[in-house]
mmCIF file of C-alpha atoms in Angstrom:
data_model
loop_
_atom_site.group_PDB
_atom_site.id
_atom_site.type_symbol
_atom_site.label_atom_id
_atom_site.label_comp_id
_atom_site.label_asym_id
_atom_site.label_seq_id
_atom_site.Cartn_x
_atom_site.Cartn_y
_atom_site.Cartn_z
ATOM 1 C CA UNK A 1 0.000 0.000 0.000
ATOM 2 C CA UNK A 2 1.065 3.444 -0.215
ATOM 3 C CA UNK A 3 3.728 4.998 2.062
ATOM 4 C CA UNK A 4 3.668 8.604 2.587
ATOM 5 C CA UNK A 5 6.684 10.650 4.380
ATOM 6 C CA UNK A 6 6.700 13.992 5.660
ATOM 7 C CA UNK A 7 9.994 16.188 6.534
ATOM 8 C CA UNK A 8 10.462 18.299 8.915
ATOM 9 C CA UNK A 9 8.752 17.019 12.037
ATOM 10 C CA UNK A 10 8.801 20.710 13.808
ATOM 11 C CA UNK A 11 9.595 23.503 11.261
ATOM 12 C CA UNK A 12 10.113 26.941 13.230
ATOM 13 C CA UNK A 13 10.621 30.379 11.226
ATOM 14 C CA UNK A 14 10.536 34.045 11.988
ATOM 15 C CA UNK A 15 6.765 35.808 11.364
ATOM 16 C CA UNK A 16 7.004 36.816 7.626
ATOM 17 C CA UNK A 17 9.931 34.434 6.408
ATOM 18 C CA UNK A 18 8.490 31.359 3.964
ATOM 19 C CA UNK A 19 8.473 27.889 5.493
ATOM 20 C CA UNK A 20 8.264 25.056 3.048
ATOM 21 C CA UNK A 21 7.250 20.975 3.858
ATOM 22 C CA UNK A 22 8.577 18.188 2.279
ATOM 23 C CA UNK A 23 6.372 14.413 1.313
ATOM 24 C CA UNK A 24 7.560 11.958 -0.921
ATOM 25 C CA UNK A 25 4.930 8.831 -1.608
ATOM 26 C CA UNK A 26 5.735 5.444 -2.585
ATOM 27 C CA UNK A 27 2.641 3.816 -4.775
ATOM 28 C CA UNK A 28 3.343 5.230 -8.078
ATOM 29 C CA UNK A 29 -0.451 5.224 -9.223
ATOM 30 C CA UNK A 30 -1.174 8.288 -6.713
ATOM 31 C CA UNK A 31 -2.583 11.258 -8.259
ATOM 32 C CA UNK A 32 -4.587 13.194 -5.619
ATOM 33 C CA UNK A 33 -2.488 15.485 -2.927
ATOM 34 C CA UNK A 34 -4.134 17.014 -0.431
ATOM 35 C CA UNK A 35 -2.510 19.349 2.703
ATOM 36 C CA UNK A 36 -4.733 19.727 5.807
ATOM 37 C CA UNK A 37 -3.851 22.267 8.690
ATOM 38 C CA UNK A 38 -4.685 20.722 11.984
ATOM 39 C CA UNK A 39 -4.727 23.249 15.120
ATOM 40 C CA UNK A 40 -4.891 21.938 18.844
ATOM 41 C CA UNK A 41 -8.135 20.520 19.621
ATOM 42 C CA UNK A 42 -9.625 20.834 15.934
ATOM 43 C CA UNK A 43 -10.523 18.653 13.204
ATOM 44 C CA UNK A 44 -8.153 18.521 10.155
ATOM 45 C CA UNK A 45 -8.869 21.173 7.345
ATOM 46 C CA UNK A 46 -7.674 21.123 3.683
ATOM 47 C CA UNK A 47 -5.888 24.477 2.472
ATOM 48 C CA UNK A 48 -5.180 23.195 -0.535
ATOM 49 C CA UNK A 49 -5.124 20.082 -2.768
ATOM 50 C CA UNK A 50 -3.435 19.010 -6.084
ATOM 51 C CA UNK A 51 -3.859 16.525 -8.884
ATOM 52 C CA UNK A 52 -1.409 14.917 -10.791
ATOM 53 C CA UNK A 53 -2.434 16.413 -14.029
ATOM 54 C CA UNK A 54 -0.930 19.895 -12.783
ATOM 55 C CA UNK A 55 2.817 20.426 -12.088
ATOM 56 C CA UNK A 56 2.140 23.633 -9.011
ATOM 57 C CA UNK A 57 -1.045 25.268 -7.383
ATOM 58 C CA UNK A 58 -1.114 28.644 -6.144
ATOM 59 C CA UNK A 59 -4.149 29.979 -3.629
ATOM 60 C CA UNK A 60 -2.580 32.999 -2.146
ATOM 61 C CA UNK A 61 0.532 32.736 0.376
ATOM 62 C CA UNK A 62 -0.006 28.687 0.240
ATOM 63 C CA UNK A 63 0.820 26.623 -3.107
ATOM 64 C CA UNK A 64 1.639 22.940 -3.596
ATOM 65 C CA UNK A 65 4.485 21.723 -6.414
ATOM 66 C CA UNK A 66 4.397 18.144 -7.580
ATOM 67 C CA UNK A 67 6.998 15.581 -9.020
ATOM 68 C CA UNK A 68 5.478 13.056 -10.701
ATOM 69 C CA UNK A 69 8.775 11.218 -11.416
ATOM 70 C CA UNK A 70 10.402 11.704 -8.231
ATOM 71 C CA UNK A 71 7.358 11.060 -6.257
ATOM 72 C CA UNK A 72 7.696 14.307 -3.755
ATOM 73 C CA UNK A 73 5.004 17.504 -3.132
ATOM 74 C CA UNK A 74 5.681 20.137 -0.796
ATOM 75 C CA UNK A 75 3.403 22.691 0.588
ATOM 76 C CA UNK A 76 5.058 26.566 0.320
ATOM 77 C CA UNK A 77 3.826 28.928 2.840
ATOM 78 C CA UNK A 78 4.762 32.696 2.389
ATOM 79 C CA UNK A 79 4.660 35.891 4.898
ATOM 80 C CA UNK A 80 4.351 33.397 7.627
ATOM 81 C CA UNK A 81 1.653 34.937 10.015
ATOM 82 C CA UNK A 82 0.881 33.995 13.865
ATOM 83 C CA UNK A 83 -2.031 31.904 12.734
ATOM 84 C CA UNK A 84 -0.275 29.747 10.859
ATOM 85 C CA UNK A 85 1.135 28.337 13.187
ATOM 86 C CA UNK A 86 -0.663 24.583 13.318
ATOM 87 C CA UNK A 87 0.219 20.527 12.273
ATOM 88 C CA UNK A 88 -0.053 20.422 8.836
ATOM 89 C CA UNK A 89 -0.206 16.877 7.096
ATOM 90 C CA UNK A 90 0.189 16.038 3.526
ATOM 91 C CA UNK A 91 -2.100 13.379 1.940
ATOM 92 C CA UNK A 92 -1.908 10.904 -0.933
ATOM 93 C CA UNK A 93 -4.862 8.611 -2.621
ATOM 94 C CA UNK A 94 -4.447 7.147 -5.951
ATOM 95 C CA UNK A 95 -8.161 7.416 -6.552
ATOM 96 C CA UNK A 96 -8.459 11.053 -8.375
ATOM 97 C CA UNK A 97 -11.795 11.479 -6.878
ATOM 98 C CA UNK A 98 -10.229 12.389 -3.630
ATOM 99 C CA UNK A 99 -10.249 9.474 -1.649
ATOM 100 C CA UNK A 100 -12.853 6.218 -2.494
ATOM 101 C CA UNK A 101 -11.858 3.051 -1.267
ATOM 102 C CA UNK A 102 -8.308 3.792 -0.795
ATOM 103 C CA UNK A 103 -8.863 6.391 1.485
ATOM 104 C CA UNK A 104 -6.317 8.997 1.913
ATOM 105 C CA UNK A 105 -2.808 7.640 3.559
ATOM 106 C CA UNK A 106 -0.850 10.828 5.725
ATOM 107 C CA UNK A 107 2.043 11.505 6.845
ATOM 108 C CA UNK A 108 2.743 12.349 10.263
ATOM 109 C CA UNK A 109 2.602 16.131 10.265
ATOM 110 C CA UNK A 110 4.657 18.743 10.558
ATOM 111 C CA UNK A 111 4.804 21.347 13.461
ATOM 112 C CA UNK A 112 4.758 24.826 12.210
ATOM 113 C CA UNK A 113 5.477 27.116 14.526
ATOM 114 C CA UNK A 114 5.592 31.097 13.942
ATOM 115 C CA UNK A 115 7.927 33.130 15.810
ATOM 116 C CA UNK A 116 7.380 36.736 16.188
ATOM 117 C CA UNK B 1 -23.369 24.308 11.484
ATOM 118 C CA UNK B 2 -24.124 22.453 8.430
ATOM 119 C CA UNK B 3 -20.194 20.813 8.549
ATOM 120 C CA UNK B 4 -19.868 16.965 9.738
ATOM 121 C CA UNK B 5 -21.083 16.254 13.099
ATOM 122 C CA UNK B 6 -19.609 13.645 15.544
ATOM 123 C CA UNK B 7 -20.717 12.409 18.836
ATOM 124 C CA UNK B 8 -19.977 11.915 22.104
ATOM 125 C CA UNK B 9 -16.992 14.341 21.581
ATOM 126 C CA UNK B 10 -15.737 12.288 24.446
ATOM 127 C CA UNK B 11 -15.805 8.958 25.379
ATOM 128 C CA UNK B 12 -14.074 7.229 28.826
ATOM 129 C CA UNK B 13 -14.959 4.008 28.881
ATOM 130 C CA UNK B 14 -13.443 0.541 30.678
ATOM 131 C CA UNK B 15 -11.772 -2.003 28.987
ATOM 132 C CA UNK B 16 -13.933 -4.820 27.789
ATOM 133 C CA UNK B 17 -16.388 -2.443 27.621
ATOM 134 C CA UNK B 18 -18.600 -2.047 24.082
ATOM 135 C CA UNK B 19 -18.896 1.294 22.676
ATOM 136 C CA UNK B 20 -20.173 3.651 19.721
ATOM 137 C CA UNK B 21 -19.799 6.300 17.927
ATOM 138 C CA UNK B 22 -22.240 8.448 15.455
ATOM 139 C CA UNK B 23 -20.889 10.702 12.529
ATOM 140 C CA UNK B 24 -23.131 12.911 10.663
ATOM 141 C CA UNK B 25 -21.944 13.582 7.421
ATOM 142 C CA UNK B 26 -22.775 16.709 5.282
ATOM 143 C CA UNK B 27 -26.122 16.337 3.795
ATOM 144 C CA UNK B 28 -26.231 14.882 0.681
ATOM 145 C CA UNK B 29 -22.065 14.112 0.621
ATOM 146 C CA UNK B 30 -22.442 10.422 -0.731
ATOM 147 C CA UNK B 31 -18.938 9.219 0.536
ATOM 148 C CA UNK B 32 -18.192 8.515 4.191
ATOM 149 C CA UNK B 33 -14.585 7.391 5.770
ATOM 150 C CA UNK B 34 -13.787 6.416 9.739
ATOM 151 C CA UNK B 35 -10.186 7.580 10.554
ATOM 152 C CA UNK B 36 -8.424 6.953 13.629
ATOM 153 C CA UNK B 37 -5.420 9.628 14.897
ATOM 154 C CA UNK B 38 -3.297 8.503 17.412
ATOM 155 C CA UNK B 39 -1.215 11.748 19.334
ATOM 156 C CA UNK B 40 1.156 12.857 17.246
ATOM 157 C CA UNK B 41 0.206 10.809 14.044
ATOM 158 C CA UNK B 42 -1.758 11.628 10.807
ATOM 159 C CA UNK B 43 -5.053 9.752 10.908
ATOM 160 C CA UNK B 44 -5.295 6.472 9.600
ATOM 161 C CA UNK B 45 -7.951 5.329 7.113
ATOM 162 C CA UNK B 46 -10.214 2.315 8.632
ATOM 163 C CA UNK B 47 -13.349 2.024 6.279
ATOM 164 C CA UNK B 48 -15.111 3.952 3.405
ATOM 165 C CA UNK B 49 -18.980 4.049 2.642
ATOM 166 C CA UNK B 50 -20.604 4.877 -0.911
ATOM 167 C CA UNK B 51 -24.347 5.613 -0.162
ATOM 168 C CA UNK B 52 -25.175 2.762 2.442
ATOM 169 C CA UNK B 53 -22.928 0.245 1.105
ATOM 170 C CA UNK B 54 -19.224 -0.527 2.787
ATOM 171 C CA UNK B 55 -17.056 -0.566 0.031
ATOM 172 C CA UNK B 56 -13.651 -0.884 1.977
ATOM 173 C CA UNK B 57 -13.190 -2.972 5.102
ATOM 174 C CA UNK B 58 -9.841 -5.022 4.992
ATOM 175 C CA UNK B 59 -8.399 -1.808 6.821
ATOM 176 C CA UNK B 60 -10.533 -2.136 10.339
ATOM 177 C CA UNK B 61 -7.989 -2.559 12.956
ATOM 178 C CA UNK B 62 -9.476 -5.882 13.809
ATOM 179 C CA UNK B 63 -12.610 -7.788 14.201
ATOM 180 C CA UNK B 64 -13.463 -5.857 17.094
ATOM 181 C CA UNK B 65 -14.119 -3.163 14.762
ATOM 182 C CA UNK B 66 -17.473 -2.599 12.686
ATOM 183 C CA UNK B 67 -19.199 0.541 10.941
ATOM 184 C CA UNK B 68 -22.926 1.109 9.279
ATOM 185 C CA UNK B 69 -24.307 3.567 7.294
ATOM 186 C CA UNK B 70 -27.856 2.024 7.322
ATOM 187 C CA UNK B 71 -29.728 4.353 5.290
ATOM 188 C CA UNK B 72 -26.891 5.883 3.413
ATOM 189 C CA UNK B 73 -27.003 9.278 5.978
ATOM 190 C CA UNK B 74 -25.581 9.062 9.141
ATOM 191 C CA UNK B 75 -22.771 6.350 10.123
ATOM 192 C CA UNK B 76 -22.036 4.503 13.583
ATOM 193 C CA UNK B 77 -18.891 3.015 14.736
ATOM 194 C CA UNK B 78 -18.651 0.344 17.475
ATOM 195 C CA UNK B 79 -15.398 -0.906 18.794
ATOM 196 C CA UNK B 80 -16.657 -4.138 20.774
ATOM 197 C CA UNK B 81 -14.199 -5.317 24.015
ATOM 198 C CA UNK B 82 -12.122 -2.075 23.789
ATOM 199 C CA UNK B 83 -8.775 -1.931 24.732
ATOM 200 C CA UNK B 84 -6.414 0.374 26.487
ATOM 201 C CA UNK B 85 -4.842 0.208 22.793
ATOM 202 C CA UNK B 86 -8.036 1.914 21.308
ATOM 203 C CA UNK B 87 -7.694 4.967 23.192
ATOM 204 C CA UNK B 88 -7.364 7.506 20.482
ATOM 205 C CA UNK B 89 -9.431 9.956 18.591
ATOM 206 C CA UNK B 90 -11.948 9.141 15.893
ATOM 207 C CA UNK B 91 -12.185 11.318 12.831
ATOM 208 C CA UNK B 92 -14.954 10.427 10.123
ATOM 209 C CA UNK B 93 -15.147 12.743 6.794
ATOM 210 C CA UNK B 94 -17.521 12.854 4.316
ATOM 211 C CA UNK B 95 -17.651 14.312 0.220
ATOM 212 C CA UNK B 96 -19.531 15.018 -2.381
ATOM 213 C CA UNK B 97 -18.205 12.353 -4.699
ATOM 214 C CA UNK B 98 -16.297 12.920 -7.731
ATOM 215 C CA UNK B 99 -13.054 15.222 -7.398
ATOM 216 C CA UNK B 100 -14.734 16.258 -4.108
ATOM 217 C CA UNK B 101 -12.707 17.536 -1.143
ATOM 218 C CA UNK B 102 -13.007 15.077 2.233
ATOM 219 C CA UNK B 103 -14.133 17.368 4.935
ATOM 220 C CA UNK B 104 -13.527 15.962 8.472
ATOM 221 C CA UNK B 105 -15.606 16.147 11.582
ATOM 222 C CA UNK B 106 -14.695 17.110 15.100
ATOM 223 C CA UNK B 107 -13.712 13.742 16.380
ATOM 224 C CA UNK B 108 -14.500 11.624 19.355
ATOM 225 C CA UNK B 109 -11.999 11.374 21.789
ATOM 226 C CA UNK B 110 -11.884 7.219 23.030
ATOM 227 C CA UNK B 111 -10.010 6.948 26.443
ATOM 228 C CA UNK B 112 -10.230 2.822 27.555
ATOM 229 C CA UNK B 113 -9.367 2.807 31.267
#
């Protein structure tokens, strides 16, 4: 099944630098990409999702690149802000619809943390 | 709040002790998923419902484990004999269908004493 990894664990940056999280995903037929934010206490919500069929996906000061071939996405943040500061978790599903019977497989989040 | 509804938010229960949850999904969202997040870990995909019918099981963490979506609305988990190891939280999401975004619930937090 598929296998996703997610670098760093804890990312910290200064309020207003970029911070940037790495995945790579193992099962080739993936093609769905999904980033949640999780803060304390709350259920997981997407910021932004990609599909294979695109290369990068801009909304804002968030956007998602994809590698097909070398099987990594990362999520860019820019002009980090207080409340952004949350575990964010990439995604993977090889069913384009967004999840079906494979569900989606995470990784195990990253910390974000926003110094001021 | 029309988003996906989950209850008990909070469950303590006893080990060997039965126990169940209820997820409301978003009305008319078709597709239904149980995930379970342990601390510190992404959640984990257990089972997936089209309309009333369980089209993914194999990934229940054991035979203790069983979901329905009788009518194709609202879904119920039940963990039977829990386990100090089933202490975790809960997450269900529901969408729309096709290229549809999952949108999660609130969870229910499962402590087994």
């Amino acid at each position: 099944g598929e296998n996703v990894e997610q670098h760093p664990s804890t990312l910290s940056v200064q309020e207003g630098d970029s911070a940037v999280i790495k995945c790579t995903y193992s099962d080739s037929a993936s093609n769905y990409f999904p980033w949640y934010k999780q803060e304390l206490g709350k259920r997981p919500q997407l910021i932004i999702d990609i599909r294979s069929n695109v290369g990068e996906k801009k909304d804002q000061r968030i956007a998602v690149t994809l590698n097909k071939t070398a099987k990594h996405f990362s999520l860019h943040i820019t002009e980090t802000q207080p409340e952004d500061s949350a575990v964010y978790f990439c995604a993977a599903s090889p069913d384009p619809s967004g999840g079906g019977a494979d569900g989606l497989t995470f990784g195990k989040g990253t910390h974000l943390i926003i110094q001021p | 709040d029309t988003g996906v509804s989950q209850n008990p938010r909070h469950k303590i229960t006893k080990r060997g002790q039965n126990v169940t949850f209820r997820c409301d999904p978003i009305s008319e969202h078709n597709r239904l998923y149980w995930y379970r997040q342990t601390l510190g870990q992404g959640p984990e995909f257990l089972t997936y419902f089209q309309n009333e019918a369980q089209l993914e099981k194999s990934r229940l963490l054991s035979d203790r484990f069983s979901a329905e979506r009788p009518k194709g609305s609202f879904s119920t988990l039940e963990i039977q004999r829990t386990e100090q190891g089933d202490s975790a939280m809960y997450l269900c999401a529901s969408s729309l269908g096709l290229l549809d975004t999952q949108y999660f619930g609130p969870g229910t937090r499962l402590t087994v004493l």
